[in-house]
Amino acid sequence: MTGITHIRYPIAALACWIAFAYTLVPLLRGHRRNAGLTALCVSFGCQGMYLAMSTPARWTGTLFGTITWYNVSVQLWIIAVLASQQILLIHWMYPRDEARVRARRRLLLLAVVPVTMVVLFFLATLQGPPRNVFKNLGDQPFFVAYQAAYLTAFVVGKILVARACWHFAKLTDHAWVRRGLRIAAAGAAVELVYPAGRYADVFLTQYGWNPLQWSDVSRTTLTIGMVLNIVGWTAPLWGPRVSAVRGWLADYRSYRLLRPLWLALHRAHPEISLPSSTGSDLSALYDLRFHLHRRVIEIRDGCLALRGHHGDPGAVLSPGQGAAGERHAEAEAAHIAAALAAGPRPPGQVPDGLAASDAASATGGPATGGADGTAPDSAGTGEVPASAAAGGPDFSADVAWLVQVSRAFARLRPAVTRPDGEPVRTL
């Protein structure tokens, strides 16, 4: 297990120092008055110091042997971490002026902990070198009191941090702040295994508890909890970038899935595309959002061109949810495929759909359908059809709907035909 400890602490310390540098940069750029960010930076620095100093190769004593002031300083770094995290949460939860007052009071209260620890440890040294062996608690009462003070402060601090994180996560509307606080709360809860194990080392050894058997477990959970803290506290900083990458990947996937429908409409009506458009999916890697908008617009223009050249190719159903949405998309794809297969209408011929529309406009009545003015339900689904070219006000919803139609179209029409008659896959 010693090898694992040698690897575990340096890796966790490196993660803390990276987080420390990540939060230090905005402070150096002019955010020195941001007390919350300052407390977060201090928290990472203290965690890094604790983990770096806990590397076994640098211990001046053994894990369950002689305790020195070096080991006390390691535990004081933990208290500093708890203090900085509580100050951070205070500045997040309260207005600036109130937060300053509350933070000042909390620091004065927390200052009692390290002072008490130092005094108790000094008194313990007067009775001889403190030892991490507790067969008889009466042999070193001051050191037992020191351990109790440290572990109690640790437990209370972590419970306060976990509760505050979980409570504040319910109040914020920022997705990554909410996720980060919940991860930090989980990290604080995991870290509570460490004081539980250390309590057992102090108070249960005389009843047969074996400290060496559980020391690696308690210290491993402490390291895991600290890593979760790093991830949780920094989530609002790196989380939006992750969301941006996920959004870009989703847009590119939508862009590719729209290709079968776009390509078929483009071959029937090349005028819908910009002269500079190559139609290559790789060309959209640069300025993807613009190319996705262009593809949606060109598909809508292609639907309008189909209506102008072939008449209304059929009732276009409005998007639905679940299985209904899939049926609507399949019906829409079938109408478009039928119009493309029909080819251009002969010159001078008036499509039935347009003739009915003209007659309706002349009489002031509905174009088709029942007395309420709705179009017929050609798919037999009982839904009210909508216009082929009408895009929804929500662009994301419009893209999702057209993706459904395009996928259904690819299944119905796996190949298109070049002008020379050679079939070509639309993928």
Coordinates of C-alpha atoms in Angstrom, one line a residue:
M1 CA 0.0 0.0 0.0
T2 CA 2.9 2.3 0.5
G3 CA 3.5 2.5 -3.2
I4 CA -0.1 3.6 -3.8
T5 CA 0.4 6.3 -1.2
H6 CA 3.5 7.5 -2.9
I7 CA 1.6 7.9 -6.1
R8 CA -1.7 9.1 -4.7
Y9 CA -0.5 12.1 -2.8
P10 CA 1.8 13.7 -5.5
I11 CA -1.0 13.3 -8.2
A12 CA -3.6 14.9 -5.9
A13 CA -1.1 17.6 -5.0
L14 CA -0.4 18.3 -8.7
A15 CA -4.2 18.6 -9.3
C16 CA -4.5 21.1 -6.5
W17 CA -1.6 23.2 -7.7
I18 CA -3.1 23.3 -11.2
A19 CA -6.4 24.4 -9.8
F20 CA -4.5 27.0 -7.7
A21 CA -2.8 28.4 -10.8
Y22 CA -6.1 28.3 -12.7
T23 CA -7.8 30.5 -10.1
L24 CA -4.8 32.7 -9.5
V25 CA -4.7 34.0 -13.1
P26 CA -8.0 36.0 -12.9
L27 CA -6.9 37.4 -9.5
L28 CA -3.7 38.7 -11.1
R29 CA -5.7 40.2 -14.0
G30 CA -7.5 42.5 -11.7
H31 CA -10.1 40.6 -9.7
R32 CA -8.3 41.1 -6.4
R33 CA -11.5 42.5 -4.9
N34 CA -13.4 39.3 -5.6
A35 CA -13.2 37.8 -2.1
G36 CA -14.9 34.6 -3.1
L37 CA -12.4 33.9 -5.8
T38 CA -9.6 34.7 -3.4
A39 CA -10.9 32.3 -0.9
L40 CA -11.2 29.6 -3.6
C41 CA -7.6 30.2 -4.6
V42 CA -6.4 30.0 -1.0
S43 CA -8.3 26.8 -0.5
F44 CA -6.6 25.1 -3.5
G45 CA -3.2 26.3 -2.3
C46 CA -3.8 24.9 1.2
Q47 CA -4.9 21.6 -0.1
G48 CA -1.8 21.5 -2.3
M49 CA 0.4 22.2 0.7
Y50 CA -1.3 19.5 2.8
L51 CA -0.9 16.8 0.0
A52 CA 2.7 17.8 -0.8
M53 CA 3.7 17.7 2.8
S54 CA 1.9 14.4 3.3
T55 CA 4.1 12.6 0.8
P56 CA 5.5 9.7 2.8
A57 CA 9.1 10.3 1.6
R58 CA 9.1 13.7 3.4
W59 CA 7.6 12.6 6.7
T60 CA 9.8 13.2 9.7
G61 CA 7.9 10.6 11.6
T62 CA 6.0 7.4 10.8
L63 CA 2.3 7.1 10.3
F64 CA 1.7 5.5 13.7
G65 CA 5.0 6.4 15.4
T66 CA 6.4 9.6 16.8
I67 CA 4.4 12.8 16.0
T68 CA 6.4 16.0 15.4
W69 CA 5.5 19.6 14.8
Y70 CA 5.9 18.9 11.1
N71 CA 2.8 16.6 11.3
V72 CA 0.9 19.2 13.2
S73 CA 1.6 21.7 10.4
V74 CA 0.1 19.3 7.9
Q75 CA -3.2 19.1 9.9
L76 CA -3.2 22.9 10.3
W77 CA -3.3 23.2 6.4
I78 CA -6.5 21.1 6.5
I79 CA -8.1 23.5 9.0
A80 CA -7.1 26.4 6.6
V81 CA -8.8 24.6 3.8
L82 CA -12.0 24.3 5.8
A83 CA -11.8 28.0 6.8
S84 CA -11.3 29.2 3.2
Q85 CA -14.2 27.0 1.9
Q86 CA -16.6 28.4 4.5
I87 CA -15.5 32.0 3.7
L88 CA -16.1 31.2 0.0
L89 CA -19.6 30.0 0.6
I90 CA -20.4 33.0 2.8
H91 CA -19.4 35.3 0.0
W92 CA -21.5 33.3 -2.5
M93 CA -24.6 33.2 -0.3
Y94 CA -24.9 36.8 1.0
P95 CA -24.6 40.3 -0.3
R96 CA -21.1 41.8 -0.2
D97 CA -21.4 44.0 2.9
E98 CA -23.2 41.3 4.9
A99 CA -20.7 38.6 3.6
R100 CA -17.8 40.7 4.9
V101 CA -19.2 40.9 8.4
R102 CA -20.1 37.2 8.5
A103 CA -16.7 36.2 7.1
R104 CA -14.9 38.2 9.7
R105 CA -16.9 36.6 12.5
R106 CA -16.4 33.1 11.1
L107 CA -12.6 33.7 10.8
L108 CA -12.5 34.8 14.5
L109 CA -14.4 31.7 15.5
L110 CA -12.3 29.4 13.4
A111 CA -9.1 30.9 14.7
V112 CA -9.8 29.2 18.0
V113 CA -9.2 25.8 16.4
P114 CA -5.5 26.1 15.4
V115 CA -4.7 28.0 18.6
T116 CA -6.3 25.2 20.6
M117 CA -4.4 22.6 18.6
V118 CA -1.1 24.3 19.1
V119 CA -1.6 24.7 22.8
L120 CA -2.7 21.1 23.3
F121 CA 0.2 19.7 21.3
F122 CA 2.7 21.8 23.2
L123 CA 1.3 20.5 26.5
A124 CA 1.5 17.0 25.0
T125 CA 5.2 17.4 24.2
L126 CA 5.9 18.3 27.9
Q127 CA 5.0 14.7 28.8
G128 CA 7.4 13.3 26.2
P129 CA 7.2 12.8 22.4
P130 CA 3.5 12.3 21.3
R131 CA 2.9 8.9 19.8
N132 CA 0.1 7.8 17.5
V133 CA -0.5 4.7 19.6
F134 CA -3.5 4.8 21.9
K135 CA -3.5 1.6 23.8
N136 CA -4.0 3.5 27.0
L137 CA -5.6 7.0 26.7
G138 CA -4.4 8.0 30.1
D139 CA -0.7 7.9 29.0
Q140 CA -1.0 11.1 26.8
P141 CA -4.2 12.9 27.7
F142 CA -3.2 16.2 26.0
F143 CA -2.4 14.5 22.8
V144 CA -5.7 12.6 22.9
A145 CA -7.4 16.0 23.5
Y146 CA -5.4 17.4 20.5
Q147 CA -6.7 14.6 18.2
A148 CA -10.2 15.1 19.4
A149 CA -10.1 18.9 18.8
Y150 CA -8.7 18.4 15.3
L151 CA -11.1 15.7 14.2
T152 CA -14.1 17.4 15.7
A153 CA -13.2 20.6 13.8
F154 CA -12.7 18.6 10.7
V155 CA -16.1 16.9 11.0
V156 CA -18.0 20.1 11.8
G157 CA -16.3 22.0 9.1
K158 CA -17.0 19.4 6.4
I159 CA -20.7 19.0 7.5
L160 CA -21.2 22.8 7.3
V161 CA -19.5 22.9 3.8
A162 CA -21.6 19.9 2.5
R163 CA -24.9 21.4 3.8
A164 CA -24.1 24.8 2.5
C165 CA -23.1 23.5 -1.0
W166 CA -26.2 21.4 -1.3
H167 CA -28.5 24.2 -0.1
F168 CA -27.0 26.8 -2.4
A169 CA -27.1 24.4 -5.3
K170 CA -30.9 24.4 -5.1
L171 CA -31.0 28.2 -5.2
T172 CA -28.7 28.9 -8.2
D173 CA -29.9 29.0 -11.8
H174 CA -26.4 28.5 -13.2
A175 CA -26.2 24.8 -14.3
W176 CA -22.5 24.4 -13.8
V177 CA -22.5 26.2 -10.4
R178 CA -25.3 23.8 -9.4
R179 CA -23.4 20.7 -10.6
G180 CA -20.1 21.9 -9.1
L181 CA -21.7 22.6 -5.7
R182 CA -23.2 19.1 -5.6
I183 CA -19.9 17.5 -6.5
A184 CA -18.2 19.5 -3.8
A185 CA -20.9 18.4 -1.3
A186 CA -20.3 14.8 -2.3
G187 CA -16.5 15.3 -1.9
A188 CA -17.1 16.7 1.6
A189 CA -19.3 13.8 2.5
V190 CA -16.6 11.3 1.3
E191 CA -14.0 13.0 3.3
L192 CA -15.9 12.3 6.5
V193 CA -14.7 8.7 6.3
Y194 CA -11.2 10.0 7.2
P195 CA -12.1 11.4 10.7
A196 CA -14.3 8.4 11.4
G197 CA -11.3 6.2 10.9
R198 CA -9.1 8.4 12.9
Y199 CA -11.6 8.5 15.8
A200 CA -11.5 4.8 15.8
D201 CA -7.7 4.8 15.9
V202 CA -7.8 7.0 19.0
F203 CA -10.7 5.6 21.0
L204 CA -11.1 2.0 19.8
T205 CA -7.6 0.7 19.7
Q206 CA -7.8 -0.3 23.3
Y207 CA -10.7 -2.5 22.4
G208 CA -8.9 -4.4 19.6
W209 CA -9.2 -2.0 16.7
N210 CA -6.3 -2.4 14.2
P211 CA -5.3 1.1 12.9
L212 CA -3.0 -0.2 10.2
Q213 CA -5.8 -2.2 8.7
W214 CA -7.9 0.9 7.9
S215 CA -5.4 3.7 7.6
D216 CA -5.1 3.3 3.8
V217 CA -8.9 3.4 3.4
S218 CA -9.4 6.5 5.5
R219 CA -6.5 8.4 3.8
T220 CA -7.6 7.3 0.3
T221 CA -11.1 8.6 0.9
L222 CA -9.6 11.9 2.1
T223 CA -7.7 12.2 -1.2
I224 CA -10.7 11.2 -3.3
G225 CA -12.8 13.8 -1.5
M226 CA -10.2 16.5 -2.1
V227 CA -10.2 15.6 -5.8
L228 CA -14.0 15.9 -5.9
N229 CA -13.6 19.3 -4.2
I230 CA -11.2 20.4 -6.9
V231 CA -13.6 19.3 -9.6
G232 CA -16.7 20.8 -7.9
W233 CA -15.2 24.2 -7.0
T234 CA -13.7 24.7 -10.4
A235 CA -16.7 23.5 -12.4
P236 CA -18.1 27.0 -12.9
L237 CA -14.8 28.0 -14.5
W238 CA -14.3 25.1 -17.0
G239 CA -17.9 23.8 -17.2
P240 CA -19.2 26.4 -19.8
R241 CA -16.3 25.4 -22.1
V242 CA -17.4 21.8 -21.9
S243 CA -21.0 22.8 -22.7
A244 CA -19.7 24.8 -25.7
V245 CA -17.8 21.7 -27.0
R246 CA -20.9 19.5 -26.5
G247 CA -23.0 22.1 -28.3
W248 CA -20.6 22.2 -31.2
L249 CA -20.5 18.4 -31.5
A250 CA -24.3 18.3 -31.4
D251 CA -24.5 21.0 -34.1
Y252 CA -22.1 19.1 -36.4
R253 CA -24.0 15.9 -35.9
S254 CA -27.2 17.7 -36.9
Y255 CA -25.5 19.3 -39.9
R256 CA -24.4 15.8 -41.1
L257 CA -27.8 14.3 -40.4
L258 CA -29.5 17.0 -42.5
R259 CA -27.3 16.2 -45.5
P260 CA -29.6 13.5 -47.1
L261 CA -32.6 15.8 -47.3
W262 CA -30.6 18.8 -48.2
L263 CA -28.7 16.9 -51.0
A264 CA -31.9 15.6 -52.6
L265 CA -33.5 19.1 -52.6
H266 CA -30.3 20.6 -53.9
R267 CA -30.1 18.2 -56.8
A268 CA -33.7 19.0 -57.7
H269 CA -33.3 22.8 -57.2
P270 CA -29.6 23.9 -57.2
E271 CA -30.7 27.5 -56.9
I272 CA -31.4 27.1 -53.2
S273 CA -27.7 27.0 -52.3
L274 CA -25.2 29.8 -52.2
P275 CA -22.8 29.9 -55.2
S276 CA -19.9 29.4 -52.8
S277 CA -21.5 26.4 -51.1
T278 CA -19.5 23.2 -51.6
G279 CA -21.9 20.9 -49.8
S280 CA -19.0 19.2 -48.0
D281 CA -19.4 18.4 -44.4
L282 CA -15.7 19.3 -43.7
S283 CA -16.3 22.8 -45.0
A284 CA -18.6 23.4 -42.1
L285 CA -16.0 22.9 -39.5
Y286 CA -15.2 26.6 -39.7
D287 CA -18.1 28.8 -38.6
L288 CA -20.3 25.7 -38.0
R289 CA -23.3 27.7 -36.7
F290 CA -23.5 29.8 -39.9
H291 CA -23.4 26.7 -42.1
L292 CA -26.0 25.0 -40.0
H293 CA -28.3 28.0 -40.4
R294 CA -27.6 28.0 -44.1
R295 CA -28.5 24.3 -44.4
V296 CA -31.8 24.8 -42.6
I297 CA -32.7 27.8 -44.7
E298 CA -31.8 25.9 -47.9
I299 CA -33.9 23.0 -46.9
R300 CA -36.8 25.3 -46.2
D301 CA -36.2 27.1 -49.6
G302 CA -36.1 23.7 -51.2
C303 CA -39.5 22.8 -49.8
L304 CA -40.9 26.1 -51.1
A305 CA -39.4 25.4 -54.5
L306 CA -41.1 22.0 -54.5
R307 CA -44.4 23.6 -53.7
G308 CA -43.9 26.1 -56.5
H309 CA -42.9 23.6 -59.1
H310 CA -45.1 20.6 -58.1
G311 CA -47.8 22.1 -56.1
D312 CA -48.2 21.3 -52.4
P313 CA -46.5 17.9 -52.3
G314 CA -48.7 16.9 -49.5
A315 CA -49.7 18.0 -46.0
V316 CA -46.7 18.7 -43.9
L317 CA -47.4 17.7 -40.3
S318 CA -46.3 19.7 -37.4
P319 CA -43.6 18.2 -35.1
G320 CA -44.9 15.8 -32.4
Q321 CA -43.4 14.1 -29.4
G322 CA -42.1 10.5 -29.2
A323 CA -43.7 8.0 -31.5
A324 CA -46.1 10.6 -32.9
G325 CA -43.2 12.8 -33.9
E326 CA -41.6 9.9 -35.7
R327 CA -44.8 9.2 -37.6
H328 CA -45.1 12.9 -38.5
A329 CA -41.5 13.0 -39.7
E330 CA -42.1 9.8 -41.8
A331 CA -45.2 11.4 -43.4
E332 CA -43.3 14.6 -44.2
A333 CA -40.4 12.6 -45.7
A334 CA -42.9 10.6 -47.8
H335 CA -44.5 13.8 -49.2
I336 CA -41.1 15.3 -50.1
A337 CA -39.9 12.0 -51.7
A338 CA -43.1 11.8 -53.7
A339 CA -42.8 15.3 -55.0
L340 CA -39.1 14.7 -56.0
A341 CA -40.1 11.5 -57.8
A342 CA -42.8 13.2 -59.7
G343 CA -40.4 15.6 -61.4
P344 CA -41.1 19.1 -62.7
R345 CA -44.7 19.8 -63.8
P346 CA -45.3 20.5 -67.5
P347 CA -45.3 24.2 -68.5
G348 CA -48.7 25.9 -68.0
Q349 CA -50.1 23.2 -65.9
V350 CA -51.6 24.4 -62.6
P351 CA -51.1 22.1 -59.7
D352 CA -54.2 20.9 -58.0
G353 CA -53.1 22.3 -54.7
L354 CA -52.4 25.7 -56.1
A355 CA -55.7 25.7 -58.1
A356 CA -57.6 24.9 -54.9
S357 CA -55.7 27.6 -53.1
D358 CA -56.5 30.2 -55.8
A359 CA -60.2 29.2 -55.8
A360 CA -60.3 29.5 -52.1
S361 CA -58.8 32.9 -52.2
A362 CA -61.3 34.0 -54.8
T363 CA -64.3 32.9 -52.8
G364 CA -62.9 33.7 -49.4
G365 CA -63.3 30.0 -48.2
P366 CA -60.8 27.5 -47.0
A367 CA -58.3 26.1 -49.5
T368 CA -58.8 22.5 -48.5
G369 CA -60.2 20.4 -45.7
G370 CA -63.2 20.8 -43.5
A371 CA -65.4 23.7 -42.6
D372 CA -63.0 24.9 -39.9
G373 CA -60.3 25.8 -42.5
T374 CA -57.8 23.1 -41.6
A375 CA -56.0 21.1 -44.2
P376 CA -56.9 17.4 -44.6
D377 CA -55.0 14.8 -42.6
S378 CA -53.4 12.9 -45.5
A379 CA -51.4 10.7 -43.2
G380 CA -54.4 9.6 -41.2
T381 CA -52.9 10.5 -37.9
G382 CA -55.5 13.0 -36.8
E383 CA -53.1 15.9 -36.5
V384 CA -53.6 19.3 -38.0
P385 CA -51.1 19.8 -40.9
A386 CA -48.9 22.9 -41.2
S387 CA -47.0 24.7 -43.9
A388 CA -44.0 23.0 -45.5
A389 CA -41.8 26.1 -45.3
A390 CA -42.9 27.3 -41.9
G391 CA -40.0 27.1 -39.4
G392 CA -40.6 27.3 -35.7
P393 CA -39.6 30.3 -33.6
D394 CA -37.1 28.1 -31.8
F395 CA -34.2 27.4 -34.1
S396 CA -33.0 24.3 -32.0
A397 CA -36.5 22.8 -32.2
D398 CA -36.6 23.5 -35.9
V399 CA -33.2 21.8 -36.4
A400 CA -34.4 18.8 -34.3
W401 CA -37.6 18.5 -36.4
L402 CA -35.7 18.7 -39.8
V403 CA -33.2 16.1 -38.5
Q404 CA -36.1 13.7 -37.9
V405 CA -37.4 14.4 -41.3
S406 CA -34.0 13.9 -42.9
R407 CA -33.4 10.6 -41.2
A408 CA -36.8 9.4 -42.2
F409 CA -36.1 10.6 -45.8
A410 CA -32.8 8.7 -45.8
R411 CA -34.6 5.5 -44.9
L412 CA -37.4 6.0 -47.5
R413 CA -35.1 7.2 -50.2
P414 CA -31.6 5.7 -49.8
A415 CA -30.4 6.8 -53.2
V416 CA -30.9 9.8 -55.5
T417 CA -30.2 10.0 -59.2
R418 CA -27.6 12.1 -61.0
P419 CA -28.5 13.9 -64.2
D420 CA -26.9 11.1 -66.1
G421 CA -29.1 8.5 -64.4
E422 CA -26.5 6.9 -62.2
P423 CA -27.8 6.4 -58.6
V424 CA -25.7 8.0 -55.9
R425 CA -26.0 7.4 -52.1
T426 CA -27.2 10.5 -50.2
L427 CA -25.1 9.8 -47.1

